[in-house]
Coordinates of N, CA and C in Angstrom, one line a residue:
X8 N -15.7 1.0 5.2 CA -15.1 1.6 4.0 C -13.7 1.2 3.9
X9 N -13.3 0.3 2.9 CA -12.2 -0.1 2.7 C -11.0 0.9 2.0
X10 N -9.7 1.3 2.6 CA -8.6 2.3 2.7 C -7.2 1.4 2.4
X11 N -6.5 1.8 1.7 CA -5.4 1.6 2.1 C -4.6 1.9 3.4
X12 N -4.1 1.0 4.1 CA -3.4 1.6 5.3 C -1.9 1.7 5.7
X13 N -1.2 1.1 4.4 CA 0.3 1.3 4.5 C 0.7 2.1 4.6
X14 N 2.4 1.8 4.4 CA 3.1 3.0 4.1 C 3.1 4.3 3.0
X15 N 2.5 5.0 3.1 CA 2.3 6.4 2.1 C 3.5 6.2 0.9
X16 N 4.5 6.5 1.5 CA 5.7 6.8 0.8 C 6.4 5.6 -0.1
X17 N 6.1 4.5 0.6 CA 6.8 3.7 -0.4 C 5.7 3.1 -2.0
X18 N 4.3 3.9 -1.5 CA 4.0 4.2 -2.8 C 4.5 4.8 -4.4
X19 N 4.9 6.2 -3.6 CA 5.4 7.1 -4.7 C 6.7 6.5 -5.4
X20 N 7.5 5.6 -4.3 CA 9.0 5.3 -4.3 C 8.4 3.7 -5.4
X21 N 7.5 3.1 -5.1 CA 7.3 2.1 -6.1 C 7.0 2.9 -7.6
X22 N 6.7 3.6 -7.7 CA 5.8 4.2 -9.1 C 6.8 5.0 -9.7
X23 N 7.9 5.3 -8.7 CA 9.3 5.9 -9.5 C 9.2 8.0 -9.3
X24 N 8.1 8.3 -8.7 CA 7.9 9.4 -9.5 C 6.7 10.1 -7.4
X25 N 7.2 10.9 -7.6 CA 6.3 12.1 -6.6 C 4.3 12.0 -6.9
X26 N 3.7 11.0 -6.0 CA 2.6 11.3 -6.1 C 1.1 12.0 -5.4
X27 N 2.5 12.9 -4.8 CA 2.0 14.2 -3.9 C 1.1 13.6 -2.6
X28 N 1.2 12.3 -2.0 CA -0.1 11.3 -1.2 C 0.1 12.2 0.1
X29 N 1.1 13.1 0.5 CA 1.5 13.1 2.1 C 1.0 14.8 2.1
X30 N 0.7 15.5 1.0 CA 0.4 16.9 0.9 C 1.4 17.8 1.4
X31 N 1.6 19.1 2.1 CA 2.8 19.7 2.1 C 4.2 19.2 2.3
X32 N 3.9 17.7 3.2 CA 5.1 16.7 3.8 C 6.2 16.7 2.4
X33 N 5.4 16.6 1.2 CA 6.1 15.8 -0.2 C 6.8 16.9 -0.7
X34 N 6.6 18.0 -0.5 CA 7.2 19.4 -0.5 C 8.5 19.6 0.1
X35 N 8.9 19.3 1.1 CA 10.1 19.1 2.4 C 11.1 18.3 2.4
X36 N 12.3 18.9 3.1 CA 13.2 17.7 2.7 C 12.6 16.1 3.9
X37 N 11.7 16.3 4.1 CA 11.3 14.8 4.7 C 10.6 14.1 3.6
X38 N 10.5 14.3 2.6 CA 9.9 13.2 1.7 C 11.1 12.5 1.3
X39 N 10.4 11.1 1.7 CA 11.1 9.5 1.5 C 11.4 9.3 -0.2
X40 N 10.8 10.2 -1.2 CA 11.0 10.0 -2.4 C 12.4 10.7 -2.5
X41 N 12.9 11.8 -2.1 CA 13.8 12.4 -2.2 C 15.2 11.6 -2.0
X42 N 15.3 11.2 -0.7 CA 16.1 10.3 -0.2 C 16.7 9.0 -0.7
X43 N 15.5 8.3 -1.0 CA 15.4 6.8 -1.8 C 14.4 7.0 -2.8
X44 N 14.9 7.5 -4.1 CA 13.7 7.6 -4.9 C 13.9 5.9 -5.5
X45 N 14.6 4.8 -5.5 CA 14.3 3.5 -5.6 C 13.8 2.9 -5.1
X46 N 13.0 1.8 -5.9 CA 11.2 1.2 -5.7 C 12.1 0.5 -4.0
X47 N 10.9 0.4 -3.4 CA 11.0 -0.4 -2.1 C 11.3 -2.1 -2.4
X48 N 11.9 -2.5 -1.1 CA 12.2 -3.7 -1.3 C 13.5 -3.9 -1.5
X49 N 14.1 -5.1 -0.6 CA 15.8 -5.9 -1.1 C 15.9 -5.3 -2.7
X50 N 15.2 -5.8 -3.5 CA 15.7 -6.0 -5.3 C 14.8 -4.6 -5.9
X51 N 14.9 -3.7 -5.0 CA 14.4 -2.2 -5.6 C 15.3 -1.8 -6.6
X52 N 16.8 -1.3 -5.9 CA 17.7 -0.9 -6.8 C 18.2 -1.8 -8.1
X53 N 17.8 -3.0 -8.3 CA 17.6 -3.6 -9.4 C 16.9 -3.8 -10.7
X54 N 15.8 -3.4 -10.1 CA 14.9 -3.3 -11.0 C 14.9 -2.7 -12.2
X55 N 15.4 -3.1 -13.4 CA 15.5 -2.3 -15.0 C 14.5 -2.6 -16.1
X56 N 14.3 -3.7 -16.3 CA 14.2 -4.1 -17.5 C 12.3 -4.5 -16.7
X57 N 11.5 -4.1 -18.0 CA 9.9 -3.7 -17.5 C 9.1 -4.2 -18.7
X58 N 8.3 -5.3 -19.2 CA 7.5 -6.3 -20.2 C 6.2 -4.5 -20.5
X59 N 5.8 -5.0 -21.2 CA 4.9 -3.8 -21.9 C 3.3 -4.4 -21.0
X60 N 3.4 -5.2 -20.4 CA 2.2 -5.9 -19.0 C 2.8 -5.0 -18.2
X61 N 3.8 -5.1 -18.0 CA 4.3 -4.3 -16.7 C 3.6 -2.6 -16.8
X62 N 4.6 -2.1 -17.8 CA 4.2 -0.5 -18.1 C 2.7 -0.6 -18.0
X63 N 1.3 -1.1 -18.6 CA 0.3 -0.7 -18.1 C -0.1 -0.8 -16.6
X64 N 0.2 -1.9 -16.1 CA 0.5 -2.6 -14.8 C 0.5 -0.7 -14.4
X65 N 1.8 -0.5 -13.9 CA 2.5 0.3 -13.2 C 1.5 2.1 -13.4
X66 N 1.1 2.0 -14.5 CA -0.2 3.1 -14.9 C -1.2 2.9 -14.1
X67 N -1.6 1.9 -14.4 CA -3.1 2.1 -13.4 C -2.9 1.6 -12.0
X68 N -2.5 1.2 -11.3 CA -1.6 1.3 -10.4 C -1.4 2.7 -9.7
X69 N -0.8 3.6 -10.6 CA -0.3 5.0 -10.3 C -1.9 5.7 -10.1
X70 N -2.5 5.8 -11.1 CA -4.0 6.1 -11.0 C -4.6 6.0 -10.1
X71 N -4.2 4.4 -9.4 CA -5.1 4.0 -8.2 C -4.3 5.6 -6.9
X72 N -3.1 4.8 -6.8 CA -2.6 5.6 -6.0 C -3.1 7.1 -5.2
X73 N -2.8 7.8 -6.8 CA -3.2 9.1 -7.0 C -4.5 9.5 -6.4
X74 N -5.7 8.7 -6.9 CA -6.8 9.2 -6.2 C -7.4 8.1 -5.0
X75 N -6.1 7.3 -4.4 CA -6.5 6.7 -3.1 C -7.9 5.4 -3.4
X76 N -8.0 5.0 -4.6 CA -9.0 3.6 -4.4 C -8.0 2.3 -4.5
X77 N -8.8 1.4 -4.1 CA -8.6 0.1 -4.1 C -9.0 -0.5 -5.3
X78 N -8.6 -1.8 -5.7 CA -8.9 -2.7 -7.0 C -9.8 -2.6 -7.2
X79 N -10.9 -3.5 -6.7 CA -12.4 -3.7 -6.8 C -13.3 -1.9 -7.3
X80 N -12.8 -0.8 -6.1 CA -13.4 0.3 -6.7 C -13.3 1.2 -7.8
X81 N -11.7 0.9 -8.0 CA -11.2 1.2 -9.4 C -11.8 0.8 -10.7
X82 N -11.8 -0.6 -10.7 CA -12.3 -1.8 -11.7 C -13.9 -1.5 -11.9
X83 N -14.5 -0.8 -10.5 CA -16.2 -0.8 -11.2 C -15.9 1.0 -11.6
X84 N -15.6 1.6 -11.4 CA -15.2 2.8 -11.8 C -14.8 2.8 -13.5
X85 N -14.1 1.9 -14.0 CA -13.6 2.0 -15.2 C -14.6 1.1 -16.2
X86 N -15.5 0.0 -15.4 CA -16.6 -0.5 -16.0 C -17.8 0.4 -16.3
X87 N -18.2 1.5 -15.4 CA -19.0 2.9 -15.6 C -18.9 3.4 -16.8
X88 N -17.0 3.7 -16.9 CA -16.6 4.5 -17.8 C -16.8 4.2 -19.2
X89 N -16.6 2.5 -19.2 CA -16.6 2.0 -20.4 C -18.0 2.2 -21.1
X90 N -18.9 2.2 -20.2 CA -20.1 2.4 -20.4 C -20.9 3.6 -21.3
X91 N -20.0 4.4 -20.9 CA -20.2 5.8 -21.4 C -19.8 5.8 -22.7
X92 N -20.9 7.1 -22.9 CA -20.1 7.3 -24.5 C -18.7 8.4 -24.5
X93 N -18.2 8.4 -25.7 CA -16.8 8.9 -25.7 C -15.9 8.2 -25.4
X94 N -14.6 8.1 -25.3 CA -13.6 7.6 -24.6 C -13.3 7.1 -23.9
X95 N -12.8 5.8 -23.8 CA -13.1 5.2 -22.0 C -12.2 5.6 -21.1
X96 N -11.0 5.7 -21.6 CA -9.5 6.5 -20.8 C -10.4 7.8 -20.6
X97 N -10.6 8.7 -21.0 CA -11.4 10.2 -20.6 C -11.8 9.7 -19.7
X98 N -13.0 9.1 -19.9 CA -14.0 8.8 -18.9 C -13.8 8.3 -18.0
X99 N -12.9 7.5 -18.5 CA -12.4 7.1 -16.8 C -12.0 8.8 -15.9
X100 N -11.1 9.0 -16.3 CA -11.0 10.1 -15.8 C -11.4 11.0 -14.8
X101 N -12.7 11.7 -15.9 CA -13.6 12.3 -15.8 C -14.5 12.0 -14.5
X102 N -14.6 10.7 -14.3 CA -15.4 9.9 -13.0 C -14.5 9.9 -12.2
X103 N -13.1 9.8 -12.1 CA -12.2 10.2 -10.8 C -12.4 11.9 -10.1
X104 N -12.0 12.6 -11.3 CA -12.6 13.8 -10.7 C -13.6 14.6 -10.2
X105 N -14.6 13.2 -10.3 CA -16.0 13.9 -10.3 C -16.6 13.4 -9.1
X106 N -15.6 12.2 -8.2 CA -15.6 12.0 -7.2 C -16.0 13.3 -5.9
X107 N -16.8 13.1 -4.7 CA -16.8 14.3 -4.1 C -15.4 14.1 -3.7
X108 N -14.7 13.3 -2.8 CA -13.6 13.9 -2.2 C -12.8 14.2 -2.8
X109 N -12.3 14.5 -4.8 CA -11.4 14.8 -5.3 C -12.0 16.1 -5.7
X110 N -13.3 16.0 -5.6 CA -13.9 17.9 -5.7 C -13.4 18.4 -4.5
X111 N -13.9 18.0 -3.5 CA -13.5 18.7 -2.4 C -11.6 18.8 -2.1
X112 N -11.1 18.2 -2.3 CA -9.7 18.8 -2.7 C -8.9 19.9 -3.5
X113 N -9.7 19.7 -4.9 CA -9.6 20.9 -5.9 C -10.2 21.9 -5.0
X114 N -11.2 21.6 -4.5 CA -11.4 23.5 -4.0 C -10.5 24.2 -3.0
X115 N -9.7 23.2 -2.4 CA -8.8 23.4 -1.3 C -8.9 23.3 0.0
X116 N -9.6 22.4 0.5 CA -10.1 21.6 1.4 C -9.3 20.3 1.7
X117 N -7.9 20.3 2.1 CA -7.3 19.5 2.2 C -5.9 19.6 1.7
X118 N -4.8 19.3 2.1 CA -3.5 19.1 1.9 C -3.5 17.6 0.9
X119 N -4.2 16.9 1.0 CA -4.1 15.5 0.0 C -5.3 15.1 0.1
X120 N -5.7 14.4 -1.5 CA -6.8 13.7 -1.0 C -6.9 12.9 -0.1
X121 N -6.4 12.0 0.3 CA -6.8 11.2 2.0 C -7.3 12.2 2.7
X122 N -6.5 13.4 2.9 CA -7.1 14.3 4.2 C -8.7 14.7 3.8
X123 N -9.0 15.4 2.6 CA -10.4 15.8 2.1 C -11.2 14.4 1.9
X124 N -10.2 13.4 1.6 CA -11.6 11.8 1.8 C -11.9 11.8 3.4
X125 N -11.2 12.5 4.2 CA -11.3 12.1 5.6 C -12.6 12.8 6.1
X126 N -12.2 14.4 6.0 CA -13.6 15.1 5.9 C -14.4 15.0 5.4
X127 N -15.1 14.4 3.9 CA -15.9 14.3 3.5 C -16.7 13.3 4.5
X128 N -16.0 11.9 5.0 CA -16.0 11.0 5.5 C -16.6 11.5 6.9
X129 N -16.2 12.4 7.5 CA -17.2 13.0 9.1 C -17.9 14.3 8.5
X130 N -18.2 14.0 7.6 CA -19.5 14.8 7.1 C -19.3 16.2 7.5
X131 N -18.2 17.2 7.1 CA -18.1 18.5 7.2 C -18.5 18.8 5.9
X132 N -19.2 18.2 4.8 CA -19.6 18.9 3.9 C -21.0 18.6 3.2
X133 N -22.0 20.0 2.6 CA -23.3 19.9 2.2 C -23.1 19.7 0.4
X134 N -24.0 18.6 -0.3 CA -23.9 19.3 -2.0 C -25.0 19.6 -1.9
X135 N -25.5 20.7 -2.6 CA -26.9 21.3 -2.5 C -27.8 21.1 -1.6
X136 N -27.2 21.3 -0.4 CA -27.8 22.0 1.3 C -27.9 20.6 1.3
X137 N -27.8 19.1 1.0 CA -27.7 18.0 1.7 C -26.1 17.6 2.4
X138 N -26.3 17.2 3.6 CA -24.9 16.1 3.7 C -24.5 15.4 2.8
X139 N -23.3 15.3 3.3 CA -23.3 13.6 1.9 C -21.6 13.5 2.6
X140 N -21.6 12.0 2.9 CA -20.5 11.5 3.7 C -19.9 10.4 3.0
X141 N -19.9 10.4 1.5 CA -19.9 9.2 0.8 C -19.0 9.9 0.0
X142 N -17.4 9.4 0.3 CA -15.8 10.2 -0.7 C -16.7 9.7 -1.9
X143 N -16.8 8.3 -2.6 CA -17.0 8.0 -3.8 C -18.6 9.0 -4.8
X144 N -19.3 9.8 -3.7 CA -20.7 10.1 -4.5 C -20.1 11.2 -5.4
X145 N -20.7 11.3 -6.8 CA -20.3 11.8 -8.3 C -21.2 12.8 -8.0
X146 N -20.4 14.0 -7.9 CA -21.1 15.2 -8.0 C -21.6 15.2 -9.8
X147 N -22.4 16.8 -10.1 CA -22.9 17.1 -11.7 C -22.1 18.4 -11.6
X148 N -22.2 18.7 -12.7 CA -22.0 19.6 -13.0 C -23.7 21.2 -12.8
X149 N -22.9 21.5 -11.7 CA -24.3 22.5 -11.0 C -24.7 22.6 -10.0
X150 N -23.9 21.3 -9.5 CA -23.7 21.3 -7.6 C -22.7 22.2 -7.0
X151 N -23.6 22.5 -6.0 CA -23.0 23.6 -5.0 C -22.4 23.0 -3.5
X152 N -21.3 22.7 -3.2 CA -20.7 22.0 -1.8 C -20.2 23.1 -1.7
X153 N -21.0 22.9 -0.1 CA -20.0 24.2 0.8 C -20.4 23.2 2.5
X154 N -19.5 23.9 3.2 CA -18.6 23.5 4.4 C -20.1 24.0 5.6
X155 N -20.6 22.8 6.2 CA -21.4 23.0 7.1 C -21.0 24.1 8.1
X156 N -22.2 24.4 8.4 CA -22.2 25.9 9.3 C -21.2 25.3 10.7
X157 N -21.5 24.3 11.0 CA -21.1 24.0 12.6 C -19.6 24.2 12.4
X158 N -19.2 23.8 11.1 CA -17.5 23.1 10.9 C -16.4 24.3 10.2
X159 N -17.3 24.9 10.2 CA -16.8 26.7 9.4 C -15.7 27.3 10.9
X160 N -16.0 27.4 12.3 CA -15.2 28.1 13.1 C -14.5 27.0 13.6
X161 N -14.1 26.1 13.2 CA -12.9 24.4 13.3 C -11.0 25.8 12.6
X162 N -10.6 25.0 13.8 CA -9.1 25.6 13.4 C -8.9 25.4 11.5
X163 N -9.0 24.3 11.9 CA -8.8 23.8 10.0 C -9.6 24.1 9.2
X164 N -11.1 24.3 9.2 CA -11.0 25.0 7.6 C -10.7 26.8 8.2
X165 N -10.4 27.3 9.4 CA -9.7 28.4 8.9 C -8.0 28.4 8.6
X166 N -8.0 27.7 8.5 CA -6.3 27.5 7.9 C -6.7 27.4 6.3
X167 N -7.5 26.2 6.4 CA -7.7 26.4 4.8 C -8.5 27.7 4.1
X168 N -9.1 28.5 4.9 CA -9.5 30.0 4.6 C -8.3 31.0 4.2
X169 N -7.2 30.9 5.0 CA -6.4 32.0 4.8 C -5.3 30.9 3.8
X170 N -5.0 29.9 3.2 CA -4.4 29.4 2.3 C -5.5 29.0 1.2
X171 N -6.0 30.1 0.4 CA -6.5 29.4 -0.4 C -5.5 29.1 -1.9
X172 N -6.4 27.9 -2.4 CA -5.5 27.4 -3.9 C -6.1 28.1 -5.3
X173 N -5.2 27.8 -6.1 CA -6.0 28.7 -7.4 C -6.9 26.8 -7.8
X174 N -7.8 27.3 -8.3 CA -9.0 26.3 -9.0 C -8.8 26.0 -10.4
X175 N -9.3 25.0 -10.4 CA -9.3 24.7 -12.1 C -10.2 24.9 -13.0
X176 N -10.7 25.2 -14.0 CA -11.4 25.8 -14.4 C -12.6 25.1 -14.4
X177 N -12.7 24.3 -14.4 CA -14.4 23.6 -14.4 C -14.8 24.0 -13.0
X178 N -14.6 24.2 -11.7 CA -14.9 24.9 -10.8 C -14.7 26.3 -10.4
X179 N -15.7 27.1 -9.4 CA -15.6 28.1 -9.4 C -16.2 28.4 -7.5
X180 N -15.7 28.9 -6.7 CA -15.7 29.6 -5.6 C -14.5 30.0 -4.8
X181 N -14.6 29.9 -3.5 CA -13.5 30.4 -2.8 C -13.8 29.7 -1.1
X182 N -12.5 29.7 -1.1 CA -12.4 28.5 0.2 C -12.8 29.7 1.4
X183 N -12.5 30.9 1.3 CA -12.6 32.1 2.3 C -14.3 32.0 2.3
X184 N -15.2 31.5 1.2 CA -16.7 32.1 1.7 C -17.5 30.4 1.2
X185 N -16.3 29.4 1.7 CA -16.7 27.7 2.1 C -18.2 27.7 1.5
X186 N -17.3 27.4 0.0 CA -18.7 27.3 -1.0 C -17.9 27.2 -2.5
X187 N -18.1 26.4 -3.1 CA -17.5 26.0 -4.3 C -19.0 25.7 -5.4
X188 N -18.4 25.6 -6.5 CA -19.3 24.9 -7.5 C -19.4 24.4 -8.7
X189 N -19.4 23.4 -8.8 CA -18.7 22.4 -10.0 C -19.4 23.8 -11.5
X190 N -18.7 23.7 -12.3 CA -19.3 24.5 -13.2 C -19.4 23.8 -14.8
X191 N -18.8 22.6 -14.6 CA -18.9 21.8 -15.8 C -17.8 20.4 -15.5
X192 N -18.5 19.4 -16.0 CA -17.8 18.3 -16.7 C -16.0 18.5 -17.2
X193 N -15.3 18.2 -16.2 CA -13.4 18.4 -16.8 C -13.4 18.1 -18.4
X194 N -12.9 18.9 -19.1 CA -12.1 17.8 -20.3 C -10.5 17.4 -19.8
X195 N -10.1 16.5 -21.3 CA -9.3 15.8 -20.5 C -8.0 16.7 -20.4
X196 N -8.0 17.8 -21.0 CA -7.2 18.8 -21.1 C -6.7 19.6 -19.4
X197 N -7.8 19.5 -19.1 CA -8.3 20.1 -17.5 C -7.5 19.2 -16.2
X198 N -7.6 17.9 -16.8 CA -7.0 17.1 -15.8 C -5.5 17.1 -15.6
X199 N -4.6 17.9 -14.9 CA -3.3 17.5 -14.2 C -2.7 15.8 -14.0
X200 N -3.5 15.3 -13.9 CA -2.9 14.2 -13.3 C -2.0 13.5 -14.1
X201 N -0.2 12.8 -14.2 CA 0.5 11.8 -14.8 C 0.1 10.8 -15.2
X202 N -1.0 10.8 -15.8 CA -1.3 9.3 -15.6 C -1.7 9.4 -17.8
X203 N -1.0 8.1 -18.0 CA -1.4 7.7 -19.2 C -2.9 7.0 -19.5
X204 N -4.0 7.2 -19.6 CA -5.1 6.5 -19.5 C -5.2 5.3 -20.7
X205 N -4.5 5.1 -21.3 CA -4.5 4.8 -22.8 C -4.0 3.2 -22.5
X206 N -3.0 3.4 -21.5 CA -2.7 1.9 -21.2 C -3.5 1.4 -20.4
X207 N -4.0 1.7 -19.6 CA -5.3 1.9 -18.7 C -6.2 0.7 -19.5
X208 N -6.7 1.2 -20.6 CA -7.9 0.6 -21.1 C -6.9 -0.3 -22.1
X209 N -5.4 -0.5 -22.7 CA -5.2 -1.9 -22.6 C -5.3 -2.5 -21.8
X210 N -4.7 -2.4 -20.6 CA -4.6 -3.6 -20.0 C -5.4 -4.0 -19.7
X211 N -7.0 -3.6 -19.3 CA -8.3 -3.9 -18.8 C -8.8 -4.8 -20.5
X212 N -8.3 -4.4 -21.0 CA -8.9 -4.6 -22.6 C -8.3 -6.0 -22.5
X213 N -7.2 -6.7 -22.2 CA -6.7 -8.0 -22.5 C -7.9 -9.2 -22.1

């Protein structure tokens, strides 16, 4: 399974902007954005003037970042989307969050996605009483993921039992009874994430 394995931080510090990859760390005065929020590199603090290639460039890019894929899985990700009907920026979207390990995040199963792509990855979680160890598998709307029986008394998910997060509204359970459940398809309204999708689908569009 191909990962990015750099440096975390000089991500956020290339994109200009906090993209939360280190989970509570990014919260703290140890986040590297804080310190040097100029892009990495000798000619970081140089960097002004940005071609309207660039500005999409630097969007999907951020995108990638944000939910931890690589080129290639991005690029068939947004070929899905286009596929669909509706919107292709939505849709794109919509297939990011519908990702298991960005479900399993939103329920609060993880300080960042990396960490919840990790566990999904050693199989601490069932979608409708099956395993499934596969970060990229597309839950529906009406799947039930909850936290295998073996991996319920693990120090960490009782940490994440007594910290739970508020949910977004297309989901609905509670990290204290390790059981969540998609309850509908995000709109795009639903989705948090910075990201412009609109240049997204120019620059794929050229």
């Amino acid at each position: 399974m191909a990962r990015y394995t750099g440096a975390v931080c000089r991500l956020c510090r290339r994109e200009g902007m906090k993209l939360f990859l280190k989970g509570d760390r990014c919260y703290g005065g140890k986040c590297a954005f804080e310190r040097r929020s100029y892009a990495p590199g000798q000619h970081g603090q140089g960097r002004k003037k940005i071609s309207d290639y660039g500005v999409q460039l630097r969007e999907k890019q951020k995108a990638k970042r944000i939910y931890g894929l690589l080129e290639n899985q991005f690029r068939r990700t947004y070929d899905r989307a286009e596929k669909l009907r509706g919107i292709t920026g939505e849709n794109l979207l919509k297939l990011l969050e519908m990702r298991l390990d960005n479900v399993v995040f939103r329920l609060g199963y993880g300080n960042s996605r990396t960490e919840a792509r990790q566990l999904v990855t050693h199989g601490h979680f069932l979608v409708n009483g099956k395993k499934v160890d596969i970060p990229s598998y597309s839950v529906k709307a009406g799947d039930v993921i909850t936290v295998r029986e073996k991996s319920r008394a693990s120090e960490l998910f009782k940490t994440f039992a007594e910290n739970p997060k508020s949910l977004p509204k297309w989901l609905s359970g509670d990290v204290a009874t390790f059981t969540g459940k998609v309850e509908a398809i995000p709109a795009r309204e639903d989705i948090d994430v910075p990201v412009n999708e609109t240049l997204i689908v120019e620059l794929y569009s050229k």
